[in-house]
């Protein structure tokens, strides 16, 4: 049994479990979690191989769901609404799909968590970039660089710094190692491509728990040398949006929303994200 690193933010009310994105940690949720504790008990979890959680091999979504369920059992959480961002959003959907096989999800929230199949134009190029940066040794000024990058999205410096420090591993010489490590990253990307190749509609088939999907309304500003990514992400997001719109006509348990923020919406606009999540939970059947 693997118990993952978790942080209990406290609060009273319906149980929420918060999951972060690829290469990040539960600290990303600090601002939004503080708002959600007004009406919920809030627990955040570091995914395997991220933050302070141990790694697993192979890194598969069924294994991750099982380890999260074990972790929630250890924290006395019998049932929860699982809220995830990006990779965490995809895990949240898989957690809801696994119910009642030990996962016990009341509902799930997916914040901009979608991926593409290998055949999608540009997919291999993006995957290569992710793998190249996984487990890399970053210079001592890495944290300051991450804070400066986050400032472009309006993310407060204190949240950006705390998040950057917990998402990487400090080394004795003052440098940093990015997480996850490369072998784990390869397995994660393989799992993402497996789901992405299905397409949104087949992927969400069989998830009968209430599901809220929130798409980012703005694209990330392209990094130098990544100008091509703007067209890639815009085209992909539109395809996802079209499928979700069609699905809502036949899936009464699916709610789709859009937020005026870029991909890291829970850090950029924590109040708006917390409001969407709280409203969704209030509307759940008893």
CSV table of N, CA, C and O in Angstrom, one decimal, residues 127-211:
chain,number,residue,atom,x,y,z
A,127,UNK,N,5.3,16.6,-26.7
A,127,UNK,CA,5.7,15.5,-25.8
A,127,UNK,C,7.3,15.5,-25.6
A,127,UNK,O,7.8,15.3,-24.5
A,128,UNK,N,8.0,15.7,-26.7
A,128,UNK,CA,9.5,15.7,-26.6
A,128,UNK,C,9.9,16.9,-25.7
A,128,UNK,O,10.9,16.7,-24.9
A,129,UNK,N,9.2,18.0,-25.7
A,129,UNK,CA,9.6,19.1,-24.9
A,129,UNK,C,9.3,18.8,-23.4
A,129,UNK,O,10.2,19.1,-22.5
A,130,UNK,N,8.2,18.1,-23.1
A,130,UNK,CA,7.9,17.8,-21.7
A,130,UNK,C,8.9,16.8,-21.2
A,130,UNK,O,9.4,16.9,-20.1
A,131,UNK,N,9.3,15.8,-22.0
A,131,UNK,CA,10.2,14.8,-21.6
A,131,UNK,C,11.6,15.4,-21.4
A,131,UNK,O,12.4,15.0,-20.5
A,132,UNK,N,12.0,16.3,-22.2
A,132,UNK,CA,13.3,16.9,-22.1
A,132,UNK,C,13.5,17.7,-20.8
A,132,UNK,O,14.6,17.8,-20.3
A,133,UNK,N,12.4,18.3,-20.3
A,133,UNK,CA,12.5,19.1,-19.1
A,133,UNK,C,12.3,18.2,-17.8
A,133,UNK,O,12.5,18.7,-16.7
A,134,UNK,N,11.9,17.0,-18.0
A,134,UNK,CA,11.6,16.1,-16.8
A,134,UNK,C,12.9,15.7,-16.2
A,134,UNK,O,13.8,15.2,-16.8
A,135,UNK,N,12.9,15.8,-14.8
A,135,UNK,CA,14.1,15.4,-14.1
A,135,UNK,C,15.4,16.1,-14.4
A,135,UNK,O,16.5,15.7,-14.1
A,136,UNK,N,15.2,17.3,-15.0
A,136,UNK,CA,16.4,18.1,-15.4
A,136,UNK,C,17.0,18.8,-14.2
A,136,UNK,O,16.3,19.1,-13.2
A,137,UNK,N,18.2,19.2,-14.3
A,137,UNK,CA,18.9,19.9,-13.3
A,137,UNK,C,18.8,21.4,-13.7
A,137,UNK,O,19.3,21.8,-14.7
A,138,UNK,N,18.1,22.2,-12.8
A,138,UNK,CA,17.9,23.6,-13.1
A,138,UNK,C,18.9,24.4,-12.2
A,138,UNK,O,19.3,24.0,-11.1
A,139,UNK,N,19.2,25.6,-12.7
A,139,UNK,CA,20.2,26.5,-12.0
A,139,UNK,C,19.6,27.0,-10.7
A,139,UNK,O,18.4,26.9,-10.4
A,140,UNK,N,20.5,27.6,-9.8
A,140,UNK,CA,20.0,28.1,-8.5
A,140,UNK,C,18.9,29.2,-8.7
A,140,UNK,O,18.1,29.3,-7.8
A,141,UNK,N,18.9,29.9,-9.8
A,141,UNK,CA,17.9,30.9,-10.0
A,141,UNK,C,16.6,30.4,-10.6
A,141,UNK,O,15.7,31.2,-11.0
A,142,UNK,N,16.5,29.1,-10.6
A,142,UNK,CA,15.3,28.5,-11.1
A,142,UNK,C,14.0,29.0,-10.5
A,142,UNK,O,13.0,29.3,-11.2
A,143,UNK,N,14.0,29.2,-9.2
A,143,UNK,CA,12.8,29.6,-8.5
A,143,UNK,C,12.4,31.0,-8.9
A,143,UNK,O,11.2,31.3,-9.2
A,144,UNK,N,13.4,31.9,-9.0
A,144,UNK,CA,13.1,33.3,-9.4
A,144,UNK,C,12.6,33.3,-10.9
A,144,UNK,O,11.7,34.1,-11.2
A,145,UNK,N,13.1,32.4,-11.7
A,145,UNK,CA,12.6,32.3,-13.1
A,145,UNK,C,11.2,31.9,-13.1
A,145,UNK,O,10.4,32.4,-13.9
A,146,UNK,N,10.8,30.9,-12.3
A,146,UNK,CA,9.4,30.5,-12.2
A,146,UNK,C,8.5,31.6,-11.7
A,146,UNK,O,7.3,31.7,-12.2
A,147,UNK,N,8.9,32.3,-10.8
A,147,UNK,CA,8.1,33.4,-10.2
A,147,UNK,C,7.9,34.5,-11.3
A,147,UNK,O,6.8,35.0,-11.5
A,148,UNK,N,8.9,34.8,-12.1
A,148,UNK,CA,8.8,35.8,-13.1
A,148,UNK,C,7.9,35.3,-14.2
A,148,UNK,O,7.1,36.1,-14.8
A,149,UNK,N,7.9,34.0,-14.6
A,149,UNK,CA,7.0,33.5,-15.6
A,149,UNK,C,5.6,33.5,-15.1
A,149,UNK,O,4.7,33.9,-15.8
A,150,UNK,N,5.3,33.2,-13.8
A,150,UNK,CA,4.0,33.2,-13.2
A,150,UNK,C,3.4,34.7,-13.2
A,150,UNK,O,2.2,34.9,-13.3
A,151,UNK,N,4.3,35.6,-13.0
A,151,UNK,CA,3.9,37.0,-13.0
A,151,UNK,C,3.2,37.4,-14.3
A,151,UNK,O,2.3,38.3,-14.3
A,152,UNK,N,3.6,36.8,-15.4
A,152,UNK,CA,3.0,37.2,-16.7
A,152,UNK,C,1.5,36.8,-16.7
A,152,UNK,O,0.7,37.3,-17.5
A,153,UNK,N,1.1,35.9,-15.8
A,153,UNK,CA,-0.3,35.4,-15.7
A,153,UNK,C,-1.0,36.1,-14.6
A,153,UNK,O,-2.2,35.8,-14.3
A,154,UNK,N,-0.4,37.0,-13.9
A,154,UNK,CA,-1.0,37.6,-12.7
A,154,UNK,C,-1.0,36.8,-11.5
A,154,UNK,O,-1.8,37.1,-10.5
A,155,UNK,N,-0.2,35.7,-11.4
A,155,UNK,CA,-0.2,34.9,-10.2
A,155,UNK,C,0.7,35.6,-9.2
A,155,UNK,O,1.8,35.9,-9.5
A,156,UNK,N,0.2,35.8,-7.9
A,156,UNK,CA,1.0,36.5,-6.9
A,156,UNK,C,2.3,35.8,-6.7
A,156,UNK,O,2.5,34.6,-6.7
A,157,UNK,N,3.3,36.6,-6.4
A,157,UNK,CA,4.7,36.1,-6.2
A,157,UNK,C,4.8,35.1,-5.1
A,157,UNK,O,5.6,34.1,-5.2
A,158,UNK,N,4.1,35.4,-4.0
A,158,UNK,CA,4.3,34.4,-2.8
A,158,UNK,C,3.7,33.1,-3.2
A,158,UNK,O,4.3,32.0,-2.8
A,159,UNK,N,2.6,33.0,-3.9
A,159,UNK,CA,2.0,31.7,-4.3
A,159,UNK,C,2.9,31.0,-5.3
A,159,UNK,O,3.2,29.8,-5.2
A,160,UNK,N,3.4,31.8,-6.3
A,160,UNK,CA,4.3,31.3,-7.3
A,160,UNK,C,5.6,30.7,-6.7
A,160,UNK,O,6.0,29.6,-7.1
A,161,UNK,N,6.1,31.4,-5.8
A,161,UNK,CA,7.4,30.9,-5.2
A,161,UNK,C,7.2,29.7,-4.3
A,161,UNK,O,7.9,28.7,-4.5
A,162,UNK,N,6.1,29.6,-3.5
A,162,UNK,CA,5.9,28.4,-2.7
A,162,UNK,C,5.6,27.2,-3.6
A,162,UNK,O,6.1,26.1,-3.3
A,163,UNK,N,4.9,27.5,-4.7
A,163,UNK,CA,4.5,26.4,-5.6
A,163,UNK,C,5.8,25.9,-6.3
A,163,UNK,O,6.0,24.6,-6.5
A,164,UNK,N,6.6,26.8,-6.8
A,164,UNK,CA,7.9,26.4,-7.5
A,164,UNK,C,8.8,25.6,-6.5
A,164,UNK,O,9.4,24.6,-6.9
A,165,UNK,N,8.9,26.0,-5.3
A,165,UNK,CA,9.8,25.3,-4.3
A,165,UNK,C,9.3,23.9,-4.0
A,165,UNK,O,10.1,23.0,-3.8
A,166,UNK,N,8.0,23.7,-3.9
A,166,UNK,CA,7.5,22.3,-3.6
A,166,UNK,C,7.3,21.4,-4.8
A,166,UNK,O,7.1,20.2,-4.6
A,167,UNK,N,7.4,22.0,-6.0
A,167,UNK,CA,7.3,21.2,-7.2
A,167,UNK,C,8.6,20.7,-7.7
A,167,UNK,O,8.6,19.9,-8.7
A,168,UNK,N,9.7,21.1,-7.1
A,168,UNK,CA,11.0,20.7,-7.5
A,168,UNK,C,11.8,20.2,-6.3
A,168,UNK,O,11.4,20.4,-5.2
A,169,UNK,N,12.9,19.5,-6.6
A,169,UNK,CA,13.7,18.9,-5.5
A,169,UNK,C,15.0,19.7,-5.3
A,169,UNK,O,15.8,19.8,-6.3
A,170,UNK,N,15.2,20.3,-4.1
A,170,UNK,CA,16.5,21.1,-3.9
A,170,UNK,C,17.7,20.1,-3.8
A,170,UNK,O,17.6,19.1,-3.2
A,171,UNK,N,18.8,20.5,-4.4
A,171,UNK,CA,20.0,19.7,-4.4
A,171,UNK,C,21.1,20.4,-3.5
A,171,UNK,O,21.0,21.6,-3.4
A,172,UNK,N,22.0,19.7,-3.0
A,172,UNK,CA,23.0,20.2,-2.0
A,172,UNK,C,23.8,21.4,-2.6
A,172,UNK,O,24.2,22.3,-1.8
A,173,UNK,N,24.0,21.4,-3.9
A,173,UNK,CA,24.8,22.5,-4.5
A,173,UNK,C,24.0,23.8,-4.8
A,173,UNK,O,24.5,24.7,-5.5
A,174,UNK,N,22.8,23.8,-4.4
A,174,UNK,CA,21.9,25.0,-4.7
A,174,UNK,C,21.1,24.9,-5.9
A,174,UNK,O,20.3,25.8,-6.2
A,175,UNK,N,21.3,23.9,-6.8
A,175,UNK,CA,20.5,23.7,-8.0
A,175,UNK,C,19.2,23.0,-7.6
A,175,UNK,O,19.0,22.6,-6.5
A,176,UNK,N,18.4,22.8,-8.6
A,176,UNK,CA,17.1,22.1,-8.4
A,176,UNK,C,16.9,21.0,-9.4
A,176,UNK,O,17.3,21.2,-10.6
A,177,UNK,N,16.3,20.0,-9.0
A,177,UNK,CA,15.9,18.9,-10.0
A,177,UNK,C,14.4,19.0,-10.2
A,177,UNK,O,13.6,19.0,-9.2
A,178,UNK,N,14.0,19.1,-11.5
A,178,UNK,CA,12.5,19.2,-11.8
A,178,UNK,C,11.9,17.8,-11.6
A,178,UNK,O,12.5,16.8,-11.7
A,179,UNK,N,10.6,17.8,-11.3
A,179,UNK,CA,9.8,16.6,-11.1
A,179,UNK,C,8.6,16.6,-12.1
A,179,UNK,O,8.2,17.7,-12.4
A,180,UNK,N,8.2,15.4,-12.5
A,180,UNK,CA,8.7,14.1,-12.2
A,180,UNK,C,10.0,13.8,-12.8
A,180,UNK,O,10.4,14.5,-13.8
A,181,UNK,N,10.6,12.7,-12.4
A,181,UNK,CA,11.8,12.2,-13.0
A,181,UNK,C,11.5,11.7,-14.4
A,181,UNK,O,10.4,11.4,-14.7
A,182,UNK,N,12.5,11.6,-15.3
A,182,UNK,CA,12.3,11.3,-16.7
A,182,UNK,C,11.6,10.0,-16.9
A,182,UNK,O,10.6,9.9,-17.8
A,183,UNK,N,12.0,8.9,-16.2
A,183,UNK,CA,11.3,7.6,-16.5
A,183,UNK,C,9.8,7.7,-16.1
A,183,UNK,O,9.0,7.1,-16.8
A,184,UNK,N,9.5,8.4,-15.0
A,184,UNK,CA,8.1,8.5,-14.7
A,184,UNK,C,7.4,9.4,-15.7
A,184,UNK,O,6.2,9.1,-16.1
A,185,UNK,N,8.0,10.4,-16.2
A,185,UNK,CA,7.4,11.3,-17.2
A,185,UNK,C,7.0,10.5,-18.4
A,185,UNK,O,6.0,10.8,-19.0
A,186,UNK,N,7.9,9.6,-18.8
A,186,UNK,CA,7.6,8.8,-20.0
A,186,UNK,C,6.3,8.0,-19.8
A,186,UNK,O,5.5,7.9,-20.7
A,187,UNK,N,6.2,7.4,-18.6
A,187,UNK,CA,5.0,6.6,-18.4
A,187,UNK,C,3.8,7.5,-18.3
A,187,UNK,O,2.7,7.1,-18.8
A,188,UNK,N,3.9,8.7,-17.7
A,188,UNK,CA,2.7,9.6,-17.6
A,188,UNK,C,2.3,10.0,-19.0
A,188,UNK,O,1.1,10.0,-19.4
A,189,UNK,N,3.2,10.4,-19.9
A,189,UNK,CA,2.9,10.9,-21.2
A,189,UNK,C,2.3,9.7,-22.0
A,189,UNK,O,1.3,9.9,-22.8
A,190,UNK,N,2.8,8.5,-21.8
A,190,UNK,CA,2.2,7.3,-22.5
A,190,UNK,C,0.7,7.2,-22.1
A,190,UNK,O,-0.2,6.9,-22.9
A,191,UNK,N,0.4,7.3,-20.8
A,191,UNK,CA,-1.0,7.2,-20.3
A,191,UNK,C,-1.8,8.3,-20.9
A,191,UNK,O,-3.0,8.1,-21.2
A,192,UNK,N,-1.3,9.5,-20.9
A,192,UNK,CA,-2.1,10.7,-21.5
A,192,UNK,C,-2.4,10.4,-23.0
A,192,UNK,O,-3.5,10.7,-23.4
A,193,UNK,N,-1.4,10.0,-23.7
A,193,UNK,CA,-1.7,9.7,-25.1
A,193,UNK,C,-2.7,8.6,-25.3
A,193,UNK,O,-3.5,8.6,-26.2
A,194,UNK,N,-2.7,7.6,-24.4
A,194,UNK,CA,-3.6,6.5,-24.5
A,194,UNK,C,-5.1,7.1,-24.3
A,194,UNK,O,-6.0,6.7,-25.1
A,195,UNK,N,-5.3,8.0,-23.3
A,195,UNK,CA,-6.6,8.5,-23.2
A,195,UNK,C,-6.9,9.5,-24.3
A,195,UNK,O,-8.0,9.5,-24.8
A,196,UNK,N,-5.9,10.3,-24.7
A,196,UNK,CA,-6.2,11.3,-25.7
A,196,UNK,C,-6.6,10.7,-27.1
A,196,UNK,O,-7.4,11.3,-27.8
A,197,UNK,N,-6.0,9.5,-27.3
A,197,UNK,CA,-6.3,8.9,-28.6
A,197,UNK,C,-7.8,8.4,-28.7
A,197,UNK,O,-8.3,8.2,-29.8
A,198,UNK,N,-8.4,8.3,-27.5
A,198,UNK,CA,-9.9,7.9,-27.5
A,198,UNK,C,-10.8,9.0,-28.1
A,198,UNK,O,-11.8,8.7,-28.7
A,199,UNK,N,-10.4,10.3,-27.8
A,199,UNK,CA,-11.3,11.4,-28.1
A,199,UNK,C,-12.2,11.6,-26.8
A,199,UNK,O,-12.4,10.7,-26.0
A,200,UNK,N,-12.7,12.8,-26.7
A,200,UNK,CA,-13.4,13.2,-25.4
A,200,UNK,C,-14.6,12.3,-25.2
A,200,UNK,O,-14.8,11.8,-24.1
A,201,UNK,N,-15.4,12.1,-26.2
A,201,UNK,CA,-16.7,11.4,-26.0
A,201,UNK,C,-16.5,10.0,-25.6
A,201,UNK,O,-17.1,9.5,-24.5
A,202,UNK,N,-15.7,9.1,-26.2
A,202,UNK,CA,-15.4,7.8,-25.7
A,202,UNK,C,-14.8,7.8,-24.3
A,202,UNK,O,-15.0,6.9,-23.5
A,203,UNK,N,-13.9,8.8,-24.1
A,203,UNK,CA,-13.2,8.8,-22.8
A,203,UNK,C,-14.1,9.0,-21.7
A,203,UNK,O,-14.0,8.3,-20.6
A,204,UNK,N,-15.1,9.8,-21.8
A,204,UNK,CA,-16.1,10.1,-20.7
A,204,UNK,C,-17.2,9.1,-20.6
A,204,UNK,O,-18.0,9.1,-19.7
A,205,UNK,N,-17.3,8.2,-21.6
A,205,UNK,CA,-18.3,7.1,-21.6
A,205,UNK,C,-18.1,6.3,-20.3
A,205,UNK,O,-16.9,5.9,-19.9
A,206,UNK,N,-19.1,5.9,-19.6
A,206,UNK,CA,-19.0,5.1,-18.5
A,206,UNK,C,-18.8,5.8,-17.2
A,206,UNK,O,-18.8,5.2,-16.1
A,207,UNK,N,-18.6,7.1,-17.2
A,207,UNK,CA,-18.5,7.9,-16.0
A,207,UNK,C,-19.9,8.4,-15.6
A,207,UNK,O,-20.5,9.3,-16.3
A,208,UNK,N,-20.6,7.8,-14.7
A,208,UNK,CA,-22.0,8.1,-14.4
A,208,UNK,C,-22.1,9.1,-13.2
A,208,UNK,O,-23.2,9.5,-12.9
A,209,UNK,N,-21.0,9.4,-12.5
A,209,UNK,CA,-21.0,10.3,-11.4
A,209,UNK,C,-21.2,11.7,-12.0
A,209,UNK,O,-20.7,12.0,-13.1
A,210,UNK,N,-21.8,12.7,-11.3
A,210,UNK,CA,-21.8,14.1,-11.8
A,210,UNK,C,-20.4,14.6,-12.0
A,210,UNK,O,-19.5,14.4,-11.3
A,211,UNK,N,-20.3,15.3,-13.2
A,211,UNK,CA,-19.0,15.8,-13.6
A,211,UNK,C,-19.1,17.2,-14.1
A,211,UNK,O,-19.9,17.5,-14.9
